[in-house]
Amino acid sequence: MPKPPLTLRLCGPRGFCAGVDRAIQIVVLALKEHGAPVYVRHEIVHNRYVVEGLEAKGAIFVKELHEIPPEHHAQPVIFSAHGVPKSVPEDAELRKLFYLDATCPLVSKVHKQAMRHQRLGRHVVLIGHAGHPEVIGTMGQLPEGSVSLVETVEDAAVYMPPDPDNLGFVTQTTLSVDDTKGVILKLMERFPNLTAPAADSICYATTNRQEAVKQAAPGCDAFLIVGAPNSSNSRRLVEVALKAGAKQSVLVQRAYEIDWETMRGVRTVGISAGASAPEVIVNEIIEAFRERFDATVELADTVEETENFLVSRELRHVPLTTADMAFVNGD
């Protein structure tokens, strides 16, 4: 029987952002320069495919620094792209570990914005999700008690600061742009003297991916977001697709997770990928649809991203092969 026709509306930009690309490069370059093992505190980015690929190359992922055996203290340990509290590099120095910081420069910018608020005598309001590594890292830049976490508009409506006239806010970089606006508006309504950061905290990649999904979602019978369940920016894309008009939207890590029963009768399917999801998985999912449908790919591009973040100075002299670059780029 002939395959049913299907339009795959492929969003762009999608997938790896400059911060993720830089973090993966740092691990690959450290392995080339220092040999295995190279230790990484927490997942370098929130994607199992990437983590397992780095493990195959010789990276060892640990939850905390004390898990690194003494005989390997001369080997590099790398901090993830999400950022870490100040206590982590302090602990590394006490243990005489050689560490490399893969924190995304845009997350580091939020750290600096929060510290500036605090230095100028403001209590810091951090808009973000409790327990997310980036939130833990940002709160860990400041003295205990000098920052409060607000997650929702409802939280903002009941938040009671120590000094309502001396407040400054920053946000997690991977939030929903629209939802965050609502939280900020509620805070500003209650605290007119609330000071914004010098620049928007939500990163360009989060904003661009959400805007692309928002434009592509109307008319989609289903929308697939490639990403991990613990990836904040990927989960926000699922929400954005539903709010923008997709009839259903789901998060999948690989093609085998697609529930094909829910794809019966679909004619237009949107596809995007969170900032930690490699392009190779997007291609895998497109091929899975082509096996079942007469699929036509329609590009839904919005802006072209040209951002590039330099890796740590200690690694800039290490060359990358074509195969290395393909892995780093998620191809």
mmCIF file of C-alpha atoms in Angstrom:
data_model
loop_
_atom_site.group_PDB
_atom_site.id
_atom_site.type_symbol
_atom_site.label_atom_id
_atom_site.label_comp_id
_atom_site.label_asym_id
_atom_site.label_seq_id
_atom_site.Cartn_x
_atom_site.Cartn_y
_atom_site.Cartn_z
ATOM 1 C CA MET A 1 0.000 0.000 0.000
ATOM 2 C CA PRO A 2 1.231 3.543 -0.674
ATOM 3 C CA LYS A 3 2.551 5.471 2.295
ATOM 4 C CA PRO A 4 0.344 8.295 3.545
ATOM 5 C CA PRO A 5 1.604 11.787 2.714
ATOM 6 C CA LEU A 6 3.187 13.841 5.478
ATOM 7 C CA THR A 7 4.811 17.242 5.807
ATOM 8 C CA LEU A 8 7.627 17.482 8.347
ATOM 9 C CA ARG A 9 7.997 21.113 9.403
ATOM 10 C CA LEU A 10 11.645 21.306 10.518
ATOM 11 C CA CYS A 11 12.464 24.279 12.731
ATOM 12 C CA GLY A 12 15.611 26.315 12.509
ATOM 13 C CA PRO A 13 17.521 27.165 14.544
ATOM 14 C CA ARG A 14 17.423 23.953 16.553
ATOM 15 C CA GLY A 15 19.816 21.726 18.474
ATOM 16 C CA PHE A 16 23.257 22.624 19.755
ATOM 17 C CA CYS A 17 23.883 26.195 20.837
ATOM 18 C CA ALA A 18 27.302 27.832 21.133
ATOM 19 C CA GLY A 19 27.522 27.109 24.873
ATOM 20 C CA VAL A 20 26.837 23.397 24.410
ATOM 21 C CA ASP A 21 29.235 23.219 21.461
ATOM 22 C CA ARG A 22 31.949 24.855 23.580
ATOM 23 C CA ALA A 23 31.385 22.515 26.538
ATOM 24 C CA ILE A 24 31.624 19.384 24.389
ATOM 25 C CA GLN A 25 34.734 20.767 22.687
ATOM 26 C CA ILE A 26 36.384 21.284 26.073
ATOM 27 C CA VAL A 27 35.887 17.624 27.013
ATOM 28 C CA VAL A 28 37.093 16.373 23.607
ATOM 29 C CA LEU A 29 40.144 18.665 23.645
ATOM 30 C CA ALA A 30 41.013 17.735 27.239
ATOM 31 C CA LEU A 31 40.942 14.051 26.278
ATOM 32 C CA LYS A 32 43.238 14.730 23.302
ATOM 33 C CA GLU A 33 45.647 16.821 25.377
ATOM 34 C CA HIS A 34 45.747 14.843 28.623
ATOM 35 C CA GLY A 35 44.517 11.375 27.661
ATOM 36 C CA ALA A 36 41.857 9.341 29.429
ATOM 37 C CA PRO A 37 40.400 9.506 31.919
ATOM 38 C CA VAL A 38 39.056 13.022 32.029
ATOM 39 C CA TYR A 39 36.516 13.574 34.788
ATOM 40 C CA VAL A 40 33.355 15.629 34.387
ATOM 41 C CA ARG A 41 31.301 16.823 37.344
ATOM 42 C CA HIS A 42 27.654 16.131 36.453
ATOM 43 C CA GLU A 43 26.409 15.731 32.886
ATOM 44 C CA ILE A 44 28.383 18.142 30.701
ATOM 45 C CA VAL A 45 25.054 18.913 28.959
ATOM 46 C CA HIS A 46 21.626 17.344 29.448
ATOM 47 C CA ASN A 47 21.714 14.678 26.770
ATOM 48 C CA ARG A 48 22.445 10.980 27.266
ATOM 49 C CA TYR A 49 23.571 10.450 23.652
ATOM 50 C CA VAL A 50 26.261 13.099 24.108
ATOM 51 C CA VAL A 51 27.267 11.831 27.548
ATOM 52 C CA GLU A 52 27.553 8.231 26.344
ATOM 53 C CA GLY A 53 29.578 9.363 23.320
ATOM 54 C CA LEU A 54 32.043 11.142 25.616
ATOM 55 C CA GLU A 55 32.178 8.135 27.949
ATOM 56 C CA ALA A 56 33.190 6.001 24.963
ATOM 57 C CA LYS A 57 36.076 8.414 24.372
ATOM 58 C CA GLY A 58 37.300 8.147 27.983
ATOM 59 C CA ALA A 59 35.322 10.694 29.990
ATOM 60 C CA ILE A 60 34.129 9.669 33.451
ATOM 61 C CA PHE A 61 31.119 11.479 34.903
ATOM 62 C CA VAL A 62 30.902 11.953 38.656
ATOM 63 C CA LYS A 63 28.367 13.613 40.923
ATOM 64 C CA GLU A 64 30.914 15.132 43.283
ATOM 65 C CA LEU A 65 34.673 15.722 43.335
ATOM 66 C CA HIS A 66 35.378 13.284 46.175
ATOM 67 C CA GLU A 67 34.555 10.433 43.758
ATOM 68 C CA ILE A 68 37.760 11.116 41.794
ATOM 69 C CA PRO A 69 40.406 8.640 43.020
ATOM 70 C CA PRO A 70 43.608 10.172 44.447
ATOM 71 C CA GLU A 71 45.771 8.538 41.779
ATOM 72 C CA HIS A 72 43.883 10.542 39.117
ATOM 73 C CA HIS A 73 44.050 13.964 40.791
ATOM 74 C CA ALA A 74 46.482 15.161 38.113
ATOM 75 C CA GLN A 75 43.899 14.446 35.398
ATOM 76 C CA PRO A 76 41.511 17.264 34.438
ATOM 77 C CA VAL A 77 38.074 17.588 35.972
ATOM 78 C CA ILE A 78 35.586 19.647 33.991
ATOM 79 C CA PHE A 79 32.609 21.588 35.359
ATOM 80 C CA SER A 80 29.421 21.355 33.290
ATOM 81 C CA ALA A 81 27.937 24.009 31.016
ATOM 82 C CA HIS A 82 25.238 24.780 33.602
ATOM 83 C CA GLY A 83 27.696 26.419 36.010
ATOM 84 C CA VAL A 84 28.623 25.529 39.579
ATOM 85 C CA PRO A 85 28.491 27.223 42.987
ATOM 86 C CA LYS A 86 31.674 28.968 44.121
ATOM 87 C CA SER A 87 32.177 26.175 46.638
ATOM 88 C CA VAL A 88 32.980 23.681 43.847
ATOM 89 C CA PRO A 89 36.190 25.289 42.484
ATOM 90 C CA GLU A 90 37.162 26.059 46.094
ATOM 91 C CA ASP A 91 36.808 22.352 46.888
ATOM 92 C CA ALA A 92 38.818 21.464 43.765
ATOM 93 C CA GLU A 93 41.648 23.722 44.887
ATOM 94 C CA LEU A 94 41.656 22.201 48.364
ATOM 95 C CA ARG A 95 41.945 18.766 46.776
ATOM 96 C CA LYS A 96 44.699 20.073 44.451
ATOM 97 C CA LEU A 97 42.690 19.103 41.371
ATOM 98 C CA PHE A 98 43.372 20.491 37.917
ATOM 99 C CA TYR A 99 40.002 21.796 36.767
ATOM 100 C CA LEU A 100 38.558 23.322 33.598
ATOM 101 C CA ASP A 101 35.344 25.334 33.694
ATOM 102 C CA ALA A 102 32.927 24.645 30.821
ATOM 103 C CA THR A 103 30.246 26.989 32.183
ATOM 104 C CA CYS A 104 28.411 28.645 29.295
ATOM 105 C CA PRO A 105 29.559 32.274 29.009
ATOM 106 C CA LEU A 106 25.912 33.382 29.043
ATOM 107 C CA VAL A 107 25.381 31.591 32.371
ATOM 108 C CA SER A 108 28.554 33.255 33.679
ATOM 109 C CA LYS A 109 27.029 36.582 32.596
ATOM 110 C CA VAL A 110 23.993 35.891 34.804
ATOM 111 C CA HIS A 111 26.351 35.106 37.704
ATOM 112 C CA LYS A 112 28.008 38.493 37.219
ATOM 113 C CA GLN A 113 24.646 40.267 36.994
ATOM 114 C CA ALA A 114 23.503 38.663 40.258
ATOM 115 C CA MET A 115 26.758 39.540 42.007
ATOM 116 C CA ARG A 116 26.478 43.140 40.780
ATOM 117 C CA HIS A 117 22.977 43.444 42.258
ATOM 118 C CA GLN A 118 24.266 42.096 45.563
ATOM 119 C CA ARG A 119 27.337 44.341 45.529
ATOM 120 C CA LEU A 120 25.070 47.383 45.078
ATOM 121 C CA GLY A 121 23.065 46.424 48.140
ATOM 122 C CA ARG A 122 20.111 44.793 46.401
ATOM 123 C CA HIS A 123 18.500 41.541 47.470
ATOM 124 C CA VAL A 124 18.576 39.252 44.421
ATOM 125 C CA VAL A 125 15.442 37.616 43.038
ATOM 126 C CA LEU A 126 16.306 34.659 40.813
ATOM 127 C CA ILE A 127 13.522 33.541 38.469
ATOM 128 C CA GLY A 128 14.074 29.876 37.693
ATOM 129 C CA HIS A 129 13.296 26.252 38.485
ATOM 130 C CA ALA A 130 14.214 24.850 41.893
ATOM 131 C CA GLY A 131 16.822 22.104 41.758
ATOM 132 C CA HIS A 132 18.052 22.850 38.238
ATOM 133 C CA PRO A 133 21.878 22.807 38.114
ATOM 134 C CA GLU A 134 21.991 26.308 36.658
ATOM 135 C CA VAL A 135 19.848 27.674 39.497
ATOM 136 C CA ILE A 136 22.007 25.896 42.076
ATOM 137 C CA GLY A 137 25.112 27.368 40.448
ATOM 138 C CA THR A 138 23.728 30.909 40.307
ATOM 139 C CA MET A 139 22.493 30.878 43.904
ATOM 140 C CA GLY A 140 25.891 29.504 44.907
ATOM 141 C CA GLN A 141 27.634 32.660 43.673
ATOM 142 C CA LEU A 142 26.103 34.706 46.487
ATOM 143 C CA PRO A 143 26.236 34.664 50.287
ATOM 144 C CA GLU A 144 23.512 32.588 51.909
ATOM 145 C CA GLY A 145 20.338 34.586 52.426
ATOM 146 C CA SER A 146 21.086 37.184 49.740
ATOM 147 C CA VAL A 147 19.060 35.546 46.958
ATOM 148 C CA SER A 148 15.451 34.323 46.739
ATOM 149 C CA LEU A 149 14.078 31.910 44.128
ATOM 150 C CA VAL A 150 10.750 32.711 42.443
ATOM 151 C CA GLU A 151 9.378 30.116 40.016
ATOM 152 C CA THR A 152 5.896 31.217 38.944
ATOM 153 C CA VAL A 153 3.496 34.176 38.749
ATOM 154 C CA GLU A 154 1.787 32.693 41.810
ATOM 155 C CA ASP A 155 5.107 32.743 43.687
ATOM 156 C CA ALA A 156 5.652 36.354 42.615
ATOM 157 C CA ALA A 157 2.210 37.316 43.924
ATOM 158 C CA VAL A 158 3.011 36.183 47.483
ATOM 159 C CA TYR A 159 6.783 36.771 47.645
ATOM 160 C CA MET A 160 7.813 38.840 50.677
ATOM 161 C CA PRO A 161 11.328 40.314 50.288
ATOM 162 C CA PRO A 162 13.471 41.557 53.173
ATOM 163 C CA ASP A 163 13.545 45.068 51.657
ATOM 164 C CA PRO A 164 10.922 45.783 48.936
ATOM 165 C CA ASP A 165 12.751 48.920 47.789
ATOM 166 C CA ASN A 166 16.136 47.249 47.184
ATOM 167 C CA LEU A 167 15.561 44.357 44.799
ATOM 168 C CA GLY A 168 17.274 43.214 41.607
ATOM 169 C CA PHE A 169 16.315 40.236 39.476
ATOM 170 C CA VAL A 170 18.025 37.795 37.135
ATOM 171 C CA THR A 171 16.654 34.711 35.408
ATOM 172 C CA GLN A 172 17.717 31.217 34.502
ATOM 173 C CA THR A 173 18.852 31.272 30.859
ATOM 174 C CA THR A 174 16.551 28.479 29.632
ATOM 175 C CA LEU A 175 13.090 29.642 30.706
ATOM 176 C CA SER A 176 9.964 30.204 28.641
ATOM 177 C CA VAL A 177 10.227 33.778 27.369
ATOM 178 C CA ASP A 178 6.461 34.387 27.647
ATOM 179 C CA ASP A 179 6.052 32.795 31.082
ATOM 180 C CA THR A 180 9.022 34.730 32.446
ATOM 181 C CA LYS A 181 7.524 38.017 31.233
ATOM 182 C CA GLY A 182 4.481 37.274 33.362
ATOM 183 C CA VAL A 183 6.596 36.659 36.463
ATOM 184 C CA ILE A 184 8.599 39.857 35.916
ATOM 185 C CA LEU A 185 5.439 41.930 35.352
ATOM 186 C CA LYS A 186 3.924 40.642 38.592
ATOM 187 C CA LEU A 187 7.106 41.419 40.526
ATOM 188 C CA MET A 188 7.325 44.911 39.017
ATOM 189 C CA GLU A 189 3.665 45.533 39.787
ATOM 190 C CA ARG A 190 4.313 44.735 43.454
ATOM 191 C CA PHE A 191 7.812 46.232 43.692
ATOM 192 C CA PRO A 192 8.131 49.290 41.415
ATOM 193 C CA ASN A 193 11.777 49.814 42.364
ATOM 194 C CA LEU A 194 12.769 46.326 41.164
ATOM 195 C CA THR A 195 15.981 46.632 39.117
ATOM 196 C CA ALA A 196 16.439 44.609 35.937
ATOM 197 C CA PRO A 197 19.819 43.154 34.902
ATOM 198 C CA ALA A 198 21.917 45.154 32.448
ATOM 199 C CA ALA A 199 20.998 42.672 29.693
ATOM 200 C CA ASP A 200 18.350 39.998 29.180
ATOM 201 C CA SER A 201 19.235 36.845 31.131
ATOM 202 C CA ILE A 202 17.353 34.385 28.907
ATOM 203 C CA CYS A 203 19.925 33.349 26.322
ATOM 204 C CA TYR A 204 19.724 33.945 22.571
ATOM 205 C CA ALA A 205 19.469 30.215 21.789
ATOM 206 C CA THR A 206 16.502 29.665 24.117
ATOM 207 C CA THR A 207 14.728 32.689 22.636
ATOM 208 C CA ASN A 208 15.472 31.705 19.031
ATOM 209 C CA ARG A 209 14.321 28.105 19.432
ATOM 210 C CA GLN A 210 11.113 29.148 21.143
ATOM 211 C CA GLU A 211 10.353 31.728 18.448
ATOM 212 C CA ALA A 212 10.926 29.166 15.666
ATOM 213 C CA VAL A 213 8.598 26.659 17.352
ATOM 214 C CA LYS A 214 5.996 29.365 17.973
ATOM 215 C CA GLN A 215 5.942 30.227 14.270
ATOM 216 C CA ALA A 216 5.898 26.602 13.087
ATOM 217 C CA ALA A 217 3.320 25.167 15.515
ATOM 218 C CA PRO A 218 0.035 26.525 14.063
ATOM 219 C CA GLY A 219 -1.517 23.845 11.869
ATOM 220 C CA CYS A 220 0.682 21.021 13.191
ATOM 221 C CA ASP A 221 -1.128 17.796 14.095
ATOM 222 C CA ALA A 222 1.843 16.877 16.279
ATOM 223 C CA PHE A 223 5.091 18.483 17.353
ATOM 224 C CA LEU A 224 8.171 16.521 18.386
ATOM 225 C CA ILE A 225 10.879 18.114 20.494
ATOM 226 C CA VAL A 226 14.152 16.215 20.592
ATOM 227 C CA GLY A 227 15.640 16.503 24.050
ATOM 228 C CA ALA A 228 16.134 14.993 27.485
ATOM 229 C CA PRO A 229 13.519 15.005 30.278
ATOM 230 C CA ASN A 230 15.946 16.946 32.514
ATOM 231 C CA SER A 231 16.606 19.578 29.839
ATOM 232 C CA SER A 232 14.809 22.770 30.869
ATOM 233 C CA ASN A 233 14.997 24.440 27.458
ATOM 234 C CA SER A 234 13.663 21.304 25.709
ATOM 235 C CA ARG A 235 10.694 21.007 28.062
ATOM 236 C CA ARG A 236 9.868 24.670 27.503
ATOM 237 C CA LEU A 237 9.741 24.004 23.734
ATOM 238 C CA VAL A 238 7.050 21.362 24.296
ATOM 239 C CA GLU A 239 4.985 23.933 26.207
ATOM 240 C CA VAL A 240 5.566 26.623 23.570
ATOM 241 C CA ALA A 241 4.397 24.310 20.759
ATOM 242 C CA LEU A 242 1.145 23.505 22.569
ATOM 243 C CA LYS A 243 0.427 27.146 23.433
ATOM 244 C CA ALA A 244 1.133 28.187 19.834
ATOM 245 C CA GLY A 245 -1.411 25.783 18.351
ATOM 246 C CA ALA A 246 0.059 22.299 17.889
ATOM 247 C CA LYS A 247 -2.617 19.655 18.589
ATOM 248 C CA GLN A 248 -0.138 17.565 20.551
ATOM 249 C CA SER A 249 3.504 17.999 21.527
ATOM 250 C CA VAL A 250 5.880 15.477 23.035
ATOM 251 C CA LEU A 251 9.492 15.264 24.150
ATOM 252 C CA VAL A 252 11.510 12.350 22.731
ATOM 253 C CA GLN A 253 15.145 11.392 23.204
ATOM 254 C CA ARG A 254 15.395 8.957 20.282
ATOM 255 C CA ALA A 255 13.220 7.701 17.425
ATOM 256 C CA TYR A 256 12.296 4.515 19.306
ATOM 257 C CA GLU A 257 10.418 6.604 21.875
ATOM 258 C CA ILE A 258 7.876 7.854 19.327
ATOM 259 C CA ASP A 259 4.379 6.451 19.949
ATOM 260 C CA TRP A 260 3.365 5.731 16.379
ATOM 261 C CA GLU A 261 -0.256 5.073 17.359
ATOM 262 C CA THR A 262 -0.580 8.764 18.169
ATOM 263 C CA MET A 263 0.725 9.566 14.670
ATOM 264 C CA ARG A 264 -2.173 7.883 12.873
ATOM 265 C CA GLY A 265 -3.873 10.348 10.571
ATOM 266 C CA VAL A 266 -1.363 13.158 11.028
ATOM 267 C CA ARG A 267 -0.590 15.284 7.992
ATOM 268 C CA THR A 268 1.775 17.930 9.392
ATOM 269 C CA VAL A 269 4.362 17.258 12.097
ATOM 270 C CA GLY A 270 6.699 19.872 13.528
ATOM 271 C CA ILE A 271 10.209 18.944 14.667
ATOM 272 C CA SER A 272 12.671 20.915 16.733
ATOM 273 C CA ALA A 273 15.472 20.090 19.158
ATOM 274 C CA GLY A 274 16.619 21.512 22.460
ATOM 275 C CA ALA A 275 20.014 23.183 22.761
ATOM 276 C CA SER A 276 21.667 19.965 24.020
ATOM 277 C CA ALA A 277 20.256 17.635 21.341
ATOM 278 C CA PRO A 278 22.576 16.592 18.479
ATOM 279 C CA GLU A 279 21.504 16.822 14.842
ATOM 280 C CA VAL A 280 22.187 13.116 14.302
ATOM 281 C CA ILE A 281 19.081 12.307 16.394
ATOM 282 C CA VAL A 282 16.948 14.766 14.420
ATOM 283 C CA ASN A 283 18.034 12.966 11.240
ATOM 284 C CA GLU A 284 17.256 9.595 12.850
ATOM 285 C CA ILE A 285 13.714 10.755 13.600
ATOM 286 C CA ILE A 286 13.192 12.134 10.088
ATOM 287 C CA GLU A 287 14.257 8.746 8.665
ATOM 288 C CA ALA A 288 11.843 6.957 11.023
ATOM 289 C CA PHE A 289 8.994 9.059 9.605
ATOM 290 C CA ARG A 290 10.140 8.390 6.035
ATOM 291 C CA GLU A 291 9.924 4.649 6.686
ATOM 292 C CA ARG A 292 6.233 5.061 7.511
ATOM 293 C CA PHE A 293 5.122 8.076 5.490
ATOM 294 C CA ASP A 294 5.699 9.713 2.116
ATOM 295 C CA ALA A 295 7.397 12.540 3.988
ATOM 296 C CA THR A 296 8.331 15.952 2.617
ATOM 297 C CA VAL A 297 10.606 18.143 4.731
ATOM 298 C CA GLU A 298 9.594 21.782 4.902
ATOM 299 C CA LEU A 299 12.151 24.137 6.462
ATOM 300 C CA ALA A 300 10.754 26.576 9.021
ATOM 301 C CA ASP A 301 13.772 28.819 9.586
ATOM 302 C CA THR A 302 13.641 32.097 11.487
ATOM 303 C CA VAL A 303 17.138 33.460 12.182
ATOM 304 C CA GLU A 304 20.671 32.294 11.476
ATOM 305 C CA GLU A 305 22.877 31.822 14.528
ATOM 306 C CA THR A 306 26.533 32.781 14.168
ATOM 307 C CA GLU A 307 27.594 32.857 17.833
ATOM 308 C CA ASN A 308 30.848 31.103 18.705
ATOM 309 C CA PHE A 309 32.420 30.873 22.165
ATOM 310 C CA LEU A 310 36.135 30.221 22.551
ATOM 311 C CA VAL A 311 37.207 27.227 24.613
ATOM 312 C CA SER A 312 39.415 27.523 27.699
ATOM 313 C CA ARG A 313 42.744 29.214 26.981
ATOM 314 C CA GLU A 314 44.636 26.087 28.118
ATOM 315 C CA LEU A 315 43.108 24.083 25.247
ATOM 316 C CA ARG A 316 43.092 26.503 22.315
ATOM 317 C CA HIS A 317 46.309 25.091 20.873
ATOM 318 C CA VAL A 318 44.921 21.533 20.622
ATOM 319 C CA PRO A 319 43.831 20.671 17.045
ATOM 320 C CA LEU A 320 40.496 19.034 16.254
ATOM 321 C CA THR A 321 40.216 16.482 13.455
ATOM 322 C CA THR A 322 37.303 16.349 11.025
ATOM 323 C CA ALA A 323 35.898 13.406 13.019
ATOM 324 C CA ASP A 324 36.253 15.400 16.259
ATOM 325 C CA MET A 325 34.372 18.332 14.739
ATOM 326 C CA ALA A 326 31.592 16.064 13.478
ATOM 327 C CA PHE A 327 31.128 14.734 17.022
ATOM 328 C CA VAL A 328 31.288 18.213 18.569
ATOM 329 C CA ASN A 329 28.687 19.476 16.085
ATOM 330 C CA GLY A 330 26.382 16.538 16.785
ATOM 331 C CA ASP A 331 26.509 15.229 13.225
#
